[in-house]
Short mmCIF file of N, CA and C in Angstrom, two decimals:
data_model
loop_
_atom_site.label_atom_id
_atom_site.label_comp_id
_atom_site.label_asym_id
_atom_site.label_seq_id
_atom_site.Cartn_x
_atom_site.Cartn_y
_atom_site.Cartn_z
N MET A 27 -32.04 -40.67 -111.78
CA MET A 27 -31.83 -41.39 -110.58
C MET A 27 -31.68 -40.39 -109.43
N SER A 28 -32.61 -40.42 -108.54
CA SER A 28 -32.54 -39.49 -107.42
C SER A 28 -32.35 -40.27 -106.14
N TYR A 29 -31.58 -39.74 -105.29
CA TYR A 29 -31.24 -40.38 -104.02
C TYR A 29 -31.59 -39.40 -102.93
N ASN A 30 -32.67 -39.64 -102.20
CA ASN A 30 -33.14 -38.71 -101.17
C ASN A 30 -33.05 -39.34 -99.79
N ALA A 31 -31.97 -40.07 -99.50
CA ALA A 31 -31.81 -40.67 -98.18
C ALA A 31 -31.32 -39.60 -97.20
N PRO A 32 -31.73 -39.70 -95.94
CA PRO A 32 -31.26 -38.71 -94.96
C PRO A 32 -29.77 -38.90 -94.70
N PRO A 33 -29.08 -37.83 -94.35
CA PRO A 33 -27.63 -37.95 -94.07
C PRO A 33 -27.42 -38.81 -92.83
N PRO A 34 -26.28 -39.46 -92.73
CA PRO A 34 -26.03 -40.31 -91.56
C PRO A 34 -25.97 -39.46 -90.29
N ALA A 35 -26.40 -40.05 -89.20
CA ALA A 35 -26.42 -39.32 -87.92
C ALA A 35 -25.08 -39.51 -87.23
N TYR A 36 -24.33 -38.45 -87.10
CA TYR A 36 -23.06 -38.46 -86.40
C TYR A 36 -23.25 -37.79 -85.04
N PRO A 37 -22.53 -38.25 -84.03
CA PRO A 37 -22.65 -37.57 -82.73
C PRO A 37 -21.98 -36.20 -82.82
N PRO A 38 -22.41 -35.27 -82.02
CA PRO A 38 -21.78 -33.94 -82.06
C PRO A 38 -20.33 -34.05 -81.58
N PRO A 39 -19.46 -33.19 -82.10
CA PRO A 39 -18.06 -33.28 -81.70
C PRO A 39 -17.90 -32.97 -80.21
N GLY A 40 -17.01 -33.72 -79.56
CA GLY A 40 -16.75 -33.49 -78.14
C GLY A 40 -15.78 -32.34 -77.95
N GLN A 41 -15.67 -31.87 -76.73
CA GLN A 41 -14.75 -30.79 -76.45
C GLN A 41 -13.40 -31.38 -76.06
N GLY A 42 -12.35 -30.87 -76.65
CA GLY A 42 -11.01 -31.36 -76.36
C GLY A 42 -10.37 -30.66 -75.17
N TYR A 43 -10.87 -29.49 -74.82
CA TYR A 43 -10.29 -28.71 -73.73
C TYR A 43 -11.39 -28.39 -72.73
N PRO A 44 -11.01 -28.03 -71.51
CA PRO A 44 -12.04 -27.63 -70.55
C PRO A 44 -12.73 -26.36 -71.03
N PRO A 45 -13.97 -26.16 -70.65
CA PRO A 45 -14.67 -24.94 -71.06
C PRO A 45 -13.94 -23.70 -70.56
N PRO A 46 -14.12 -22.56 -71.21
CA PRO A 46 -13.45 -21.33 -70.76
C PRO A 46 -13.81 -21.03 -69.30
N GLY A 47 -12.80 -20.59 -68.56
CA GLY A 47 -13.03 -20.26 -67.16
C GLY A 47 -12.81 -21.43 -66.23
N GLN A 48 -12.64 -22.62 -66.76
CA GLN A 48 -12.41 -23.80 -65.93
C GLN A 48 -11.08 -24.43 -66.35
N GLY A 49 -9.98 -23.83 -65.92
CA GLY A 49 -8.67 -24.36 -66.27
C GLY A 49 -8.25 -25.43 -65.28
N TYR A 50 -7.15 -26.04 -65.57
CA TYR A 50 -6.60 -27.03 -64.66
C TYR A 50 -5.98 -26.32 -63.46
N PRO A 51 -5.98 -26.94 -62.30
CA PRO A 51 -5.35 -26.28 -61.14
C PRO A 51 -3.84 -26.27 -61.33
N PRO A 52 -3.15 -25.28 -60.72
CA PRO A 52 -1.68 -25.25 -60.87
C PRO A 52 -1.06 -26.45 -60.17
N PRO A 53 0.03 -26.97 -60.71
CA PRO A 53 0.66 -28.15 -60.09
C PRO A 53 1.26 -27.79 -58.74
N ALA A 54 1.26 -28.74 -57.84
CA ALA A 54 1.85 -28.55 -56.52
C ALA A 54 3.37 -28.61 -56.64
N PRO A 55 4.09 -27.84 -55.83
CA PRO A 55 5.56 -27.90 -55.91
C PRO A 55 6.05 -29.27 -55.44
N PRO A 56 7.15 -29.75 -55.99
CA PRO A 56 7.69 -31.05 -55.58
C PRO A 56 8.07 -31.05 -54.10
N ALA A 57 8.04 -32.20 -53.50
CA ALA A 57 8.40 -32.32 -52.09
C ALA A 57 9.88 -31.99 -51.91
N GLY A 58 10.20 -31.37 -50.81
CA GLY A 58 11.59 -31.04 -50.52
C GLY A 58 11.94 -29.60 -50.83
N TYR A 59 11.08 -28.88 -51.53
CA TYR A 59 11.34 -27.49 -51.83
C TYR A 59 10.73 -26.62 -50.74
N PRO A 60 11.32 -25.46 -50.46
CA PRO A 60 10.74 -24.58 -49.46
C PRO A 60 9.42 -23.99 -49.98
N PRO A 61 8.56 -23.53 -49.10
CA PRO A 61 7.29 -22.95 -49.54
C PRO A 61 7.50 -21.67 -50.34
N MET A 62 6.49 -21.28 -51.08
CA MET A 62 6.56 -20.07 -51.90
C MET A 62 6.85 -18.87 -51.00
N GLY A 63 7.71 -17.96 -51.46
CA GLY A 63 8.02 -16.77 -50.70
C GLY A 63 9.13 -16.97 -49.69
N TYR A 64 9.75 -18.14 -49.63
CA TYR A 64 10.83 -18.38 -48.68
C TYR A 64 12.14 -18.36 -49.43
N PRO A 65 13.16 -17.75 -49.03
CA PRO A 65 13.26 -16.84 -47.89
C PRO A 65 12.67 -15.49 -48.25
N PRO A 66 12.37 -14.66 -47.27
CA PRO A 66 11.81 -13.34 -47.56
C PRO A 66 12.79 -12.51 -48.39
N GLN A 67 12.27 -11.52 -49.07
CA GLN A 67 13.10 -10.70 -49.95
C GLN A 67 14.18 -9.95 -49.20
N ASP A 68 13.95 -9.63 -47.92
CA ASP A 68 14.93 -8.86 -47.16
C ASP A 68 15.87 -9.75 -46.35
N ALA A 69 15.95 -11.04 -46.69
CA ALA A 69 16.77 -11.97 -45.92
C ALA A 69 18.26 -11.81 -46.23
N GLY A 70 18.62 -11.11 -47.26
CA GLY A 70 20.04 -10.93 -47.59
C GLY A 70 20.30 -11.33 -49.02
N ALA A 71 21.50 -11.07 -49.46
CA ALA A 71 21.86 -11.36 -50.85
C ALA A 71 22.43 -12.77 -50.95
N TYR A 72 22.75 -13.15 -52.13
CA TYR A 72 23.37 -14.45 -52.37
C TYR A 72 24.76 -14.47 -51.74
N PRO A 73 25.32 -15.64 -51.48
CA PRO A 73 26.69 -15.68 -50.93
C PRO A 73 27.68 -15.12 -51.94
N PRO A 74 28.82 -14.60 -51.47
CA PRO A 74 29.77 -14.01 -52.41
C PRO A 74 30.35 -15.07 -53.34
N PRO A 75 30.73 -14.67 -54.54
CA PRO A 75 31.30 -15.65 -55.48
C PRO A 75 32.66 -16.12 -54.98
N PRO A 76 33.08 -17.32 -55.39
CA PRO A 76 34.39 -17.82 -54.95
C PRO A 76 35.50 -16.98 -55.55
N PRO A 77 36.66 -16.95 -54.90
CA PRO A 77 37.78 -16.15 -55.44
C PRO A 77 38.24 -16.74 -56.77
N PRO A 78 38.83 -15.92 -57.63
CA PRO A 78 39.29 -16.44 -58.93
C PRO A 78 40.42 -17.44 -58.74
N ALA A 79 40.49 -18.37 -59.66
CA ALA A 79 41.53 -19.40 -59.61
C ALA A 79 42.89 -18.77 -59.88
N PRO A 80 43.93 -19.25 -59.22
CA PRO A 80 45.26 -18.69 -59.48
C PRO A 80 45.70 -19.00 -60.90
N GLU A 81 46.55 -18.14 -61.42
CA GLU A 81 47.03 -18.33 -62.79
C GLU A 81 47.97 -19.53 -62.85
N THR A 82 47.87 -20.28 -63.93
CA THR A 82 48.76 -21.43 -64.10
C THR A 82 50.12 -20.95 -64.60
N LYS A 83 51.14 -21.66 -64.21
CA LYS A 83 52.49 -21.30 -64.62
C LYS A 83 53.10 -22.46 -65.38
N SER A 84 53.95 -22.15 -66.31
CA SER A 84 54.63 -23.18 -67.10
C SER A 84 55.65 -23.90 -66.23
N ARG A 85 55.74 -25.21 -66.37
CA ARG A 85 56.67 -25.99 -65.58
C ARG A 85 57.95 -26.30 -66.36
N GLY A 86 58.08 -25.76 -67.50
CA GLY A 86 59.29 -26.00 -68.28
C GLY A 86 59.05 -27.02 -69.38
N ASP A 87 60.15 -27.44 -69.99
CA ASP A 87 60.06 -28.37 -71.11
C ASP A 87 60.57 -29.75 -70.72
N GLY A 88 60.31 -30.18 -69.50
CA GLY A 88 60.78 -31.48 -69.03
C GLY A 88 60.21 -32.64 -69.82
N PHE A 89 58.93 -32.52 -70.20
CA PHE A 89 58.32 -33.60 -70.97
C PHE A 89 59.00 -33.75 -72.32
N LEU A 90 59.27 -32.62 -72.97
CA LEU A 90 59.91 -32.66 -74.29
C LEU A 90 61.32 -33.24 -74.19
N LYS A 91 62.06 -32.83 -73.15
CA LYS A 91 63.41 -33.37 -72.97
C LYS A 91 63.37 -34.87 -72.71
N GLY A 92 62.39 -35.33 -71.93
CA GLY A 92 62.27 -36.76 -71.66
C GLY A 92 61.96 -37.55 -72.91
N CYS A 93 61.08 -37.01 -73.76
CA CYS A 93 60.74 -37.70 -75.01
C CYS A 93 61.96 -37.79 -75.93
N CYS A 94 62.72 -36.71 -76.00
CA CYS A 94 63.92 -36.73 -76.86
C CYS A 94 64.95 -37.73 -76.33
N ALA A 95 65.11 -37.79 -75.01
CA ALA A 95 66.07 -38.74 -74.43
C ALA A 95 65.64 -40.18 -74.70
N ALA A 96 64.35 -40.45 -74.59
CA ALA A 96 63.87 -41.80 -74.86
C ALA A 96 64.07 -42.17 -76.33
N LEU A 97 63.83 -41.22 -77.21
CA LEU A 97 64.02 -41.47 -78.64
C LEU A 97 65.49 -41.75 -78.95
N CYS A 98 66.38 -40.98 -78.32
CA CYS A 98 67.81 -41.21 -78.55
C CYS A 98 68.24 -42.59 -78.04
N CYS A 99 67.72 -42.97 -76.85
CA CYS A 99 68.05 -44.29 -76.32
C CYS A 99 67.58 -45.40 -77.25
N CYS A 100 66.39 -45.24 -77.76
CA CYS A 100 65.87 -46.26 -78.68
C CYS A 100 66.73 -46.36 -79.94
N CYS A 101 67.13 -45.23 -80.45
CA CYS A 101 67.96 -45.23 -81.66
C CYS A 101 69.33 -45.88 -81.39
N LEU A 102 69.93 -45.52 -80.24
CA LEU A 102 71.24 -46.13 -79.91
C LEU A 102 71.11 -47.63 -79.69
N LEU A 103 70.09 -48.07 -79.00
CA LEU A 103 69.91 -49.51 -78.79
C LEU A 103 69.67 -50.23 -80.10
N ASP A 104 68.93 -49.60 -81.00
CA ASP A 104 68.66 -50.21 -82.30
C ASP A 104 69.94 -50.31 -83.12
N ALA A 105 70.80 -49.29 -83.02
CA ALA A 105 72.05 -49.30 -83.78
C ALA A 105 73.05 -50.30 -83.21
N CYS A 106 73.03 -50.46 -81.90
CA CYS A 106 73.98 -51.38 -81.27
C CYS A 106 73.59 -52.84 -81.46
N PHE A 107 72.34 -53.16 -81.47
CA PHE A 107 71.93 -54.57 -81.53
C PHE A 107 71.36 -54.89 -82.83
#
């Protein structure tokens, strides 16, 4: 049994990318941005950094004393009533 049919005709593969030398144009900068090269390189340096934050100081153990006082009050009220 011999089968001598011609192969099916397929279209040639298409190109997935632009041919070499024909790239996409660069995207335009978004609106609201200054033009390229602005400000000039000799316009000055960045603004100085903000001063360091002051060191935090302990305010004492007032919270702990308040919690202990509330706990004692609750215990005394529970014992009395």
